[in-house]
PDB file of C-alpha atoms in Angstrom:
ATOM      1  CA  UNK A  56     -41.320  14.097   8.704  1.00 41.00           C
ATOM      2  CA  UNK A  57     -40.621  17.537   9.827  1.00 41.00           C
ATOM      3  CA  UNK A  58     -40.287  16.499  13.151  1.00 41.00           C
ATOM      4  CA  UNK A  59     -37.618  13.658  13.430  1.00 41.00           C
ATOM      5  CA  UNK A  60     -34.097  15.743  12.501  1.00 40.00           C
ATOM      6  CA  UNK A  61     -35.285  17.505  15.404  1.00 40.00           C
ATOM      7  CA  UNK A  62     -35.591  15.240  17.704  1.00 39.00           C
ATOM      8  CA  UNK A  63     -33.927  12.026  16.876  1.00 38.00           C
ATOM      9  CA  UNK A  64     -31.388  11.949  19.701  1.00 37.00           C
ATOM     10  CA  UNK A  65     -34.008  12.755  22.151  1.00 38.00           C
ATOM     11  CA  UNK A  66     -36.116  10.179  20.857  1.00 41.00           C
ATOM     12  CA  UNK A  67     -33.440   7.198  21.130  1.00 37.00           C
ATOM     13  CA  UNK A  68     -32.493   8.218  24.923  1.00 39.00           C
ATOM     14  CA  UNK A  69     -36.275   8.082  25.401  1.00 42.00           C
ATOM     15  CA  UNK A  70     -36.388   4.163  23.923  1.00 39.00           C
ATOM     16  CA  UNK A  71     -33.268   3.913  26.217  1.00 35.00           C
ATOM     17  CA  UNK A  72     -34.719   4.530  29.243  1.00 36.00           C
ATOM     18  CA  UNK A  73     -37.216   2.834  28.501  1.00 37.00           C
ATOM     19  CA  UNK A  74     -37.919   0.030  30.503  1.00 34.00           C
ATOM     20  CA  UNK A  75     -40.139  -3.229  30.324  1.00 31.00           C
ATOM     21  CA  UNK A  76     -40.771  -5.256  32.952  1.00 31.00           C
ATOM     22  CA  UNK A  77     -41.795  -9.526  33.294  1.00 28.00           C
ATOM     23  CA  UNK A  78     -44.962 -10.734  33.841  1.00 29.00           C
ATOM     24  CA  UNK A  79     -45.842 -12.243  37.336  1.00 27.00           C
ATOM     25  CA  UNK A  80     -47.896 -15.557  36.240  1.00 26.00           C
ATOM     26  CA  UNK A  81     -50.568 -16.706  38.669  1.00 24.00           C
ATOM     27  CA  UNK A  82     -51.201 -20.759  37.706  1.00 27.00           C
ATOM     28  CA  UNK A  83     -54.333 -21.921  38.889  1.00 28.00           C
ATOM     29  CA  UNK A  84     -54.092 -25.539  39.226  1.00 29.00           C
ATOM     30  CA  UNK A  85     -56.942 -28.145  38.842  1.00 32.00           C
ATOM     31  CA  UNK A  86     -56.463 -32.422  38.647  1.00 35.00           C
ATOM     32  CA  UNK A  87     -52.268 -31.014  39.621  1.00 36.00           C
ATOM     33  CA  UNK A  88     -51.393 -35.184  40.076  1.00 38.00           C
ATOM     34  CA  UNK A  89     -53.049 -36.131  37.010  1.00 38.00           C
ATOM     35  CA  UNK A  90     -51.486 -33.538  34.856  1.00 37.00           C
ATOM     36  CA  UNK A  91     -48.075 -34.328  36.467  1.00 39.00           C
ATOM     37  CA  UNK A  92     -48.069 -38.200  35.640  1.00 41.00           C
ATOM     38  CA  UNK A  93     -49.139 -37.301  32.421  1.00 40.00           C
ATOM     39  CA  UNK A  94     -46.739 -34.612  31.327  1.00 41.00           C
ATOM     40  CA  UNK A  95     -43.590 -37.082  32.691  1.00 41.00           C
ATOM     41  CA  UNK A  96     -44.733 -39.564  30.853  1.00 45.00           C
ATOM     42  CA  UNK A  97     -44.522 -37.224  28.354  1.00 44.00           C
ATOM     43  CA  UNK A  98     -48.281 -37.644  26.777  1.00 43.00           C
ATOM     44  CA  UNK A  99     -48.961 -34.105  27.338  1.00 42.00           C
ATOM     45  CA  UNK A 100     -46.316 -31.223  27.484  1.00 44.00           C
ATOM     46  CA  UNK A 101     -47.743 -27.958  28.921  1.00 44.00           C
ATOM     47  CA  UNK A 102     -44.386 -26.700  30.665  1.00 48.00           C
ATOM     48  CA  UNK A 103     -46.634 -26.215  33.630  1.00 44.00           C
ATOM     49  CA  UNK A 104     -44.776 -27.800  36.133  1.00 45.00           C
ATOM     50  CA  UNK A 105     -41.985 -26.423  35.316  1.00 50.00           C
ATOM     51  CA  UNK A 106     -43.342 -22.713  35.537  1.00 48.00           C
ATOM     52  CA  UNK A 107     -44.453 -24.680  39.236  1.00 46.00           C
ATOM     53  CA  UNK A 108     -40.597 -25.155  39.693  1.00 47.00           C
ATOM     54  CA  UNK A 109     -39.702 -21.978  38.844  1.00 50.00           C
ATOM     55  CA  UNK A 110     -42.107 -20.336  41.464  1.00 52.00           C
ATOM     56  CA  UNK A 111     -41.376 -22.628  44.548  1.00 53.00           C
ATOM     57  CA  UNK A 112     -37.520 -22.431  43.627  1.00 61.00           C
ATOM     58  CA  UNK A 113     -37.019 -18.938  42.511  1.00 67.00           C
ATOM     59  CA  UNK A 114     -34.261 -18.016  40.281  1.00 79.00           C
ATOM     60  CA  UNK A 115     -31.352 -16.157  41.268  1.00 92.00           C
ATOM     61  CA  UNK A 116     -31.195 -12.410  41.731  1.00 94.00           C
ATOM     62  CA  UNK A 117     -29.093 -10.195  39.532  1.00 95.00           C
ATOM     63  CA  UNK A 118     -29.267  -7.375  41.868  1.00 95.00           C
ATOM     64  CA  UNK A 119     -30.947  -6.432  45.696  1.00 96.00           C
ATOM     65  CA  UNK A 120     -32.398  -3.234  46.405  1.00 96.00           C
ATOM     66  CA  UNK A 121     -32.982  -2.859  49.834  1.00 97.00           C
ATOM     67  CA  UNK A 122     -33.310  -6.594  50.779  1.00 95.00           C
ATOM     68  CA  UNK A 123     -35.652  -6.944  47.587  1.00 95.00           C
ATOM     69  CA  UNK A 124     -34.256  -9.300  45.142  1.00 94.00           C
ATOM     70  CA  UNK A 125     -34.397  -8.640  41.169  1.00 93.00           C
ATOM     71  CA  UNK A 126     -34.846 -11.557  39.520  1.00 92.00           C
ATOM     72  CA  UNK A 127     -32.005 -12.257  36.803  1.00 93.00           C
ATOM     73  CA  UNK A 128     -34.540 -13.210  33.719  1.00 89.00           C
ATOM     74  CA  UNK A 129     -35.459  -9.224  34.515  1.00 89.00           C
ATOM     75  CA  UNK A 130     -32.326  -7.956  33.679  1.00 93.00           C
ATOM     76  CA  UNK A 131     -31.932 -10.317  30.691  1.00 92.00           C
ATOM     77  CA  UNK A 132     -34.740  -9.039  29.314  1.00 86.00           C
ATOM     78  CA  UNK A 133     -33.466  -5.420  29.815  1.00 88.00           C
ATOM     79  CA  UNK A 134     -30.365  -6.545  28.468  1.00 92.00           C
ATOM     80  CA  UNK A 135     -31.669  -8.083  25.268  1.00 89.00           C
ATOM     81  CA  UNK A 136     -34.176  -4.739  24.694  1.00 85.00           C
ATOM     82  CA  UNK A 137     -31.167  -1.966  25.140  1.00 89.00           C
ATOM     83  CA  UNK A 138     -29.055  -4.459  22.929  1.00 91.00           C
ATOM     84  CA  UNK A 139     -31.475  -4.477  20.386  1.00 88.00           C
ATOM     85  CA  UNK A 140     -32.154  -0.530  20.745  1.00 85.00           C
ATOM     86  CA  UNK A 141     -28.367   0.021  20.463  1.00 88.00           C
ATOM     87  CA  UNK A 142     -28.099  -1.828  17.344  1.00 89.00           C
ATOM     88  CA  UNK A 143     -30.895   0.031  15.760  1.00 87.00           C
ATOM     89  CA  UNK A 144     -29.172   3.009  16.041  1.00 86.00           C
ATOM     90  CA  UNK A 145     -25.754   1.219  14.427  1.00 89.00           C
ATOM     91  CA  UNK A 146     -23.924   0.363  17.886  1.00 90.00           C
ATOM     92  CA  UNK A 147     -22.189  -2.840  17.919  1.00 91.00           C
ATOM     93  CA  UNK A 148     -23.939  -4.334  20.911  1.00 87.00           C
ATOM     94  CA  UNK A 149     -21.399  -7.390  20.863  1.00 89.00           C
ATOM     95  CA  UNK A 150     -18.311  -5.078  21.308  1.00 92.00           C
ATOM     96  CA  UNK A 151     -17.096  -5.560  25.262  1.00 93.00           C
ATOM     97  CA  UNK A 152     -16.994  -2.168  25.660  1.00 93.00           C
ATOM     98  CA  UNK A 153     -20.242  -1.088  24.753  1.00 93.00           C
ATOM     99  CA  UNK A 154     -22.000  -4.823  25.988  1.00 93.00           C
ATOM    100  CA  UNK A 155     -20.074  -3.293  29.522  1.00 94.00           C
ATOM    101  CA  UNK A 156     -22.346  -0.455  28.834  1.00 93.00           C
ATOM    102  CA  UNK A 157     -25.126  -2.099  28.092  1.00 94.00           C
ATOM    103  CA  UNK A 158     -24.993  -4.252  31.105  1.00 95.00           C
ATOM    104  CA  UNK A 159     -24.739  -0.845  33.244  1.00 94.00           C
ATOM    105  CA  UNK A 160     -27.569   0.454  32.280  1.00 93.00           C
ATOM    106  CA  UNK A 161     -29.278  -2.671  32.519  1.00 93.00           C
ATOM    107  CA  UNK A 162     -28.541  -2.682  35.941  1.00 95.00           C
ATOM    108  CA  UNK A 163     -29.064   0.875  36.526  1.00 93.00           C
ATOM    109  CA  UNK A 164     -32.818   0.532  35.265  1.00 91.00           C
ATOM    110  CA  UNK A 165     -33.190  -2.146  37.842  1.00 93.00           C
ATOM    111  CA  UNK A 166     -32.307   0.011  40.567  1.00 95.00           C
ATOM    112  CA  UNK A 167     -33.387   2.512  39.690  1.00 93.00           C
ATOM    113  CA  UNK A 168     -37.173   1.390  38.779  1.00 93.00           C
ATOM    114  CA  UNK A 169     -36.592  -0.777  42.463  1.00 95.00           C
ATOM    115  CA  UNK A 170     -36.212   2.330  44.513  1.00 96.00           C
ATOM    116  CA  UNK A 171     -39.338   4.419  42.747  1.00 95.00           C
ATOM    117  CA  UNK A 172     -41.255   1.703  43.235  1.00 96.00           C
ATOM    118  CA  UNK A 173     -40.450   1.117  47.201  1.00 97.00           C
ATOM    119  CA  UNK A 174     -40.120   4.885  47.770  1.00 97.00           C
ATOM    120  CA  UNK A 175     -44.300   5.101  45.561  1.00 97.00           C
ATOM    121  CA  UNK A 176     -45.252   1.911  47.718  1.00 96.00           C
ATOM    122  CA  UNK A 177     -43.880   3.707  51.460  1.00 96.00           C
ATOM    123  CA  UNK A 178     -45.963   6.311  50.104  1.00 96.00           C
ATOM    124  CA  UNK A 179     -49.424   4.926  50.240  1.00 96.00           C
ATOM    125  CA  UNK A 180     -49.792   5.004  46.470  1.00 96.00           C
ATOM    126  CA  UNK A 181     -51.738   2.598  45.229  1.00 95.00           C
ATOM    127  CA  UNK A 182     -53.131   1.722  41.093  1.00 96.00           C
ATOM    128  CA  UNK A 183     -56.087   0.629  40.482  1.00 96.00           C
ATOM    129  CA  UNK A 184     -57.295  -1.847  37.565  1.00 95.00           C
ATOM    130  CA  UNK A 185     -59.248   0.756  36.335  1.00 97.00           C
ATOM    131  CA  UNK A 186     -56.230   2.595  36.251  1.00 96.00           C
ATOM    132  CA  UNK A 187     -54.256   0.179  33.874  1.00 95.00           C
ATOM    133  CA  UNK A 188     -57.142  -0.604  32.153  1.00 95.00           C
ATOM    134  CA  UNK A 189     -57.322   3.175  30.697  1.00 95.00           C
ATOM    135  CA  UNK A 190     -53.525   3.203  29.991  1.00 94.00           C
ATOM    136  CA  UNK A 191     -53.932   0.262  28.340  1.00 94.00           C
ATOM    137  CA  UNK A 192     -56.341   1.085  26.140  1.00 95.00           C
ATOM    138  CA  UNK A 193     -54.681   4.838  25.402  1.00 93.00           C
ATOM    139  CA  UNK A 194     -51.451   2.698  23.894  1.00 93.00           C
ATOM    140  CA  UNK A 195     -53.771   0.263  21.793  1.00 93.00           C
ATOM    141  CA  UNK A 196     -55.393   3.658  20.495  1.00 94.00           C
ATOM    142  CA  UNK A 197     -51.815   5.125  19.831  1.00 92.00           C
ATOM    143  CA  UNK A 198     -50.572   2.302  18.261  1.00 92.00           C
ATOM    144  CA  UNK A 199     -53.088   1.888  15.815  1.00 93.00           C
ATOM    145  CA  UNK A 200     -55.431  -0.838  17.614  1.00 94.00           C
ATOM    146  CA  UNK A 201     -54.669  -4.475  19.029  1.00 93.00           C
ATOM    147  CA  UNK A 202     -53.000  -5.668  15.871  1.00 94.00           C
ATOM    148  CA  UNK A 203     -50.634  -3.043  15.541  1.00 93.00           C
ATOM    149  CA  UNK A 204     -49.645  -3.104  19.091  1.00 92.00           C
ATOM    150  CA  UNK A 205     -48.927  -6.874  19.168  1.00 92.00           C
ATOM    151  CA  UNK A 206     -46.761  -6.708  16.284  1.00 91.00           C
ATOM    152  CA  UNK A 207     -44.883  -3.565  18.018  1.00 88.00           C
ATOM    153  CA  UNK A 208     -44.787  -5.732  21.511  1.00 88.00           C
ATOM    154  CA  UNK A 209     -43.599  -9.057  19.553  1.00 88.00           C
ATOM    155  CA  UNK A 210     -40.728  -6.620  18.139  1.00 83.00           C
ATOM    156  CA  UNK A 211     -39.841  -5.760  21.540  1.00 77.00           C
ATOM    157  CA  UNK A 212     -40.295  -9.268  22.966  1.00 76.00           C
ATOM    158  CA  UNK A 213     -43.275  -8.144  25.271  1.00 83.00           C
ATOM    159  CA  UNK A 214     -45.998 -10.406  26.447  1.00 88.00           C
ATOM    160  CA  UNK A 215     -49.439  -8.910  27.301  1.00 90.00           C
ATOM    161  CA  UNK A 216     -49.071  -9.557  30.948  1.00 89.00           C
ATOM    162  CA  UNK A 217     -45.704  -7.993  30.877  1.00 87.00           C
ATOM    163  CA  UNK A 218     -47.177  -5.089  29.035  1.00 90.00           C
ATOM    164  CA  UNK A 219     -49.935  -4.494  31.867  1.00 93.00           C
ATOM    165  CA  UNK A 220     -47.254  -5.120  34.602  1.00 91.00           C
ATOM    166  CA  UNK A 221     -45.361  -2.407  33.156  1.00 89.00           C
ATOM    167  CA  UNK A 222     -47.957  -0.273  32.971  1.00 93.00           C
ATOM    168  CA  UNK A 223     -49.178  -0.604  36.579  1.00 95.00           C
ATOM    169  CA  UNK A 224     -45.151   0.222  37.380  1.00 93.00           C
ATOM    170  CA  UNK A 225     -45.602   3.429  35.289  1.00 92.00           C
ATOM    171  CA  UNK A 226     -48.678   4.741  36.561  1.00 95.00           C
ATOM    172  CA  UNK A 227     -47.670   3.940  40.236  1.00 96.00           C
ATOM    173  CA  UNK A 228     -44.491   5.532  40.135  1.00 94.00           C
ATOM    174  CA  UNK A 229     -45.243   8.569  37.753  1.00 92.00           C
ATOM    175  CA  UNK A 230     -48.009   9.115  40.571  1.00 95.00           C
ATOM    176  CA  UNK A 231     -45.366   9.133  42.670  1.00 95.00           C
ATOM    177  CA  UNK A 232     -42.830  11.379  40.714  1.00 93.00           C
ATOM    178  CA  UNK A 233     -45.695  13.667  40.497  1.00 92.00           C
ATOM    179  CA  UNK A 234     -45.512  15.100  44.082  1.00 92.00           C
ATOM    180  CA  UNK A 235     -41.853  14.227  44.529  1.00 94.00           C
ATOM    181  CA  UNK A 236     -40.521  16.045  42.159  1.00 92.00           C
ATOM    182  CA  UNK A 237     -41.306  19.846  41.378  1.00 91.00           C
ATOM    183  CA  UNK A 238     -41.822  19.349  37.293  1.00 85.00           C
ATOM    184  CA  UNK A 239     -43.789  22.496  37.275  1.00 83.00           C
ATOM    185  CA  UNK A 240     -41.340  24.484  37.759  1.00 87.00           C
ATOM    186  CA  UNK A 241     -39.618  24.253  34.915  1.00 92.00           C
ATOM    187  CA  UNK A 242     -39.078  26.683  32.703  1.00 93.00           C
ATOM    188  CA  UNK A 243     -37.958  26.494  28.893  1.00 94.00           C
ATOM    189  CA  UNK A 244     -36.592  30.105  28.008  1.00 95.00           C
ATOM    190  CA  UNK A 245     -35.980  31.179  24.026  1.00 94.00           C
ATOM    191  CA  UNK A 246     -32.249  31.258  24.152  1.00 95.00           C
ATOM    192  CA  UNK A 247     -32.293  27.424  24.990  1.00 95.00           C
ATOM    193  CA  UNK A 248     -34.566  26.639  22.050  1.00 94.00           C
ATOM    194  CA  UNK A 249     -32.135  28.531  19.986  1.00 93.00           C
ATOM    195  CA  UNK A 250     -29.547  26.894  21.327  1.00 93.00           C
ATOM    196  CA  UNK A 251     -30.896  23.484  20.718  1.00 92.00           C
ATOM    197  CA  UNK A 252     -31.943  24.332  16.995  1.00 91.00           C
ATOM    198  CA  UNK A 253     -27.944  25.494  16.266  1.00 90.00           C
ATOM    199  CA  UNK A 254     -27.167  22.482  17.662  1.00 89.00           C
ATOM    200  CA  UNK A 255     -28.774  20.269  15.360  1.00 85.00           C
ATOM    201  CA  UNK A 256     -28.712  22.664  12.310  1.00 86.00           C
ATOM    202  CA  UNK A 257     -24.696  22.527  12.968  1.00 86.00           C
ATOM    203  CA  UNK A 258     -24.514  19.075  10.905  1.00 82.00           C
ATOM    204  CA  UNK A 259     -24.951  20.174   7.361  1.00 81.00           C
ATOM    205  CA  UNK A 260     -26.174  16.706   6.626  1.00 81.00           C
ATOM    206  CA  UNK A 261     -29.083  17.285   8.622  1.00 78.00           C
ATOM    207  CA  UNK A 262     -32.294  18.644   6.892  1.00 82.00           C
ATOM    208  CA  UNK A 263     -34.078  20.920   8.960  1.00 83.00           C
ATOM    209  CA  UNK A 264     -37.278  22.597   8.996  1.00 90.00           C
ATOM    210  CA  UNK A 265     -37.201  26.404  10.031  1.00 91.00           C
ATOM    211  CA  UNK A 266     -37.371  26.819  13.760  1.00 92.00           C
ATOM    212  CA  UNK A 267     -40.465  28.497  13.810  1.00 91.00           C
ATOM    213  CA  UNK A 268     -42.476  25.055  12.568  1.00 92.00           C
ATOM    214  CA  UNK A 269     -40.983  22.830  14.806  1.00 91.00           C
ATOM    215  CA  UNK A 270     -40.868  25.355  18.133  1.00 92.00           C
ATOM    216  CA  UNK A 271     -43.062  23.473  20.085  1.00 92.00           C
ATOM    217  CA  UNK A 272     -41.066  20.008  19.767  1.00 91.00           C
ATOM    218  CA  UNK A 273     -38.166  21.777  20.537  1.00 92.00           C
ATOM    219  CA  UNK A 274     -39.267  22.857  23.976  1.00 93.00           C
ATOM    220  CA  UNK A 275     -41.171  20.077  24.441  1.00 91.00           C
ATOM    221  CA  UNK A 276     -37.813  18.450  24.550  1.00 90.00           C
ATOM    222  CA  UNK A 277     -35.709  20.601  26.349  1.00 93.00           C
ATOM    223  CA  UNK A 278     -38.590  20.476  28.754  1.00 92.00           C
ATOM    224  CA  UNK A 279     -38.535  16.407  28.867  1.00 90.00           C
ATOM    225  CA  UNK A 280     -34.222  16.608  29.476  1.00 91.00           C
ATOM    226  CA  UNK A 281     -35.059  19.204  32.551  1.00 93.00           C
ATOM    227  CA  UNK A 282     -37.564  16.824  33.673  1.00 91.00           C
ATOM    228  CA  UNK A 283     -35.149  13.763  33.516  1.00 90.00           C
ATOM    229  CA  UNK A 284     -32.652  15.567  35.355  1.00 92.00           C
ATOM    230  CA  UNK A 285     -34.674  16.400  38.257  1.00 93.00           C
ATOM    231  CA  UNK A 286     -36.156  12.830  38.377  1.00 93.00           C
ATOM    232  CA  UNK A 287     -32.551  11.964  37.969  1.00 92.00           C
ATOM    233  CA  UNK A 288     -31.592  14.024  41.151  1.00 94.00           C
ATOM    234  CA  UNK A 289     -34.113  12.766  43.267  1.00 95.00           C
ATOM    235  CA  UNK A 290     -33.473   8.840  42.096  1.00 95.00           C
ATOM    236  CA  UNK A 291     -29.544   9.566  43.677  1.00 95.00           C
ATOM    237  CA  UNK A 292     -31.397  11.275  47.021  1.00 95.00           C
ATOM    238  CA  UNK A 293     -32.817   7.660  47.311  1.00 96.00           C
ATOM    239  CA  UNK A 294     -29.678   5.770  46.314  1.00 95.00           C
ATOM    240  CA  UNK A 295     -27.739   7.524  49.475  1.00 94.00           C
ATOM    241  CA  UNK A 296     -30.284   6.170  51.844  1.00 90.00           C
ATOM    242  CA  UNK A 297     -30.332   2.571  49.845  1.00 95.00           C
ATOM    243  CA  UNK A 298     -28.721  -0.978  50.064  1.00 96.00           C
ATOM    244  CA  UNK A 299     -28.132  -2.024  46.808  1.00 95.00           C
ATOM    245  CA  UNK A 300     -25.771  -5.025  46.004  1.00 95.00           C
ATOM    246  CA  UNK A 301     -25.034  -6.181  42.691  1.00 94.00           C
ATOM    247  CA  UNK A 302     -24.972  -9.690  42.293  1.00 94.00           C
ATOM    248  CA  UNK A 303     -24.268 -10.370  38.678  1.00 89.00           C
TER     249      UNK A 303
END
């Protein structure tokens, strides 16, 4: 498409950062003793109990942010999705040096998602289920309806109730970023979308439309890297004031 030379790298730092969370699961229990004796004497096998474990003996932490502890299946998972990203764009993801890097920002998404989070919750912000209900149905439209998106979420190893924990994180701290960070004033001026174009017009292996058809992209994404470096900024104004201990 006329679009993607343009904004390829911009793209893959976007699936970078991007982060998915785990579900919380909420087991309602009814006939608990009967199920048990059954399940142990293995005539049934529902993992239920186990999940039960899980829940009364919580897993260990991979990292602490301010006394709150990040469960380690978390960062797997982030692990495993950045690996997989990486490799899509021809890293070797089992190379120490770049699983080192891997595992960084694995970590750093933790954190980093841990302090927005607090910092939206010491707010007062609170989402609504209306409120993921809407998001959730804009990214089934997106995608292309509820087929599409299950085959892009079973790519990305995504449950459902993952998904709509993820989105509740999103919305609550994009509300957040929204008055703590000053987006609107940022400004995109013609020499830096005529920087960006040379930039990417520079590898003669690269086919390129002509600027003037793919302008607005162009700023678009200049706009999005000012935006992440604000956001950036104010993420390392919370890290001063933070306790975070890495435990992995």
């Amino acid at each position: 498409t006329s679009t993607t030379p343009v904004v390829v790298a911009v793209s893959a730092r976007r699936q970078m950062m991007k982060q998915y969370g785990i579900a919380f699961l909420i087991v309602a229990l009814m006939g608990g003793a009967l199920w048990y004796m059954l399940e142990k004497q293995g005539r049934v096998e529902t993992g239920l109990f186990d999940k039960i474990t899980a829940f009364v003996r919580p897993e260990p932490a991979a990292v602490k942010v301010n006394g709150e502890k990040i469960a380690q299946s978390l960062y797997q998972k982030n692990y495993e999705q950045l690996a997989l990203q990486a490799a899509s764009q021809g890293a070797d993801a089992a190379d120490p040096a770049t699983a080192e890097q891997i595992k960084k920002q694995a970590i750093d998404v933790l954190v980093n998602s841990a302090l927005l989070k607090q910092a939206a919750r010491n707010a007062g912000i609170v989402v609504t289920p209306e409120q993921i209900t809407e998001r959730y149905q804009g990214i089934v439209d997106a995608q292309g309806g509820e087929e599409a998106l299950a085959a892009r979420m079973a790519e990305l190893m995504i449950t459902k109730e993952g998904l709509m924990s993820d989105i509740e994180d999103e919305i609550l701290i994009q509300t957040h970023l929204d008055t703590a960070v000053d987006i609107k004033s940022i400004d995109v001026t013609k020499e830096e979308v005529d920087a960006f174009y040379k930039s990417v017009t520079s590898n003669p292996e690269v086919k390129v439309p002509p600027l003037e058809e793919v302008r607005d992209q162009v700023e678009q994404e200049i706009r999005y890297g000012k935006q992440q470096e604000l956001i950036g900024a104010y993420i390392e104004t919370l890290k001063k004031d933070a306790e975070v201990e890495v435990l992995i």
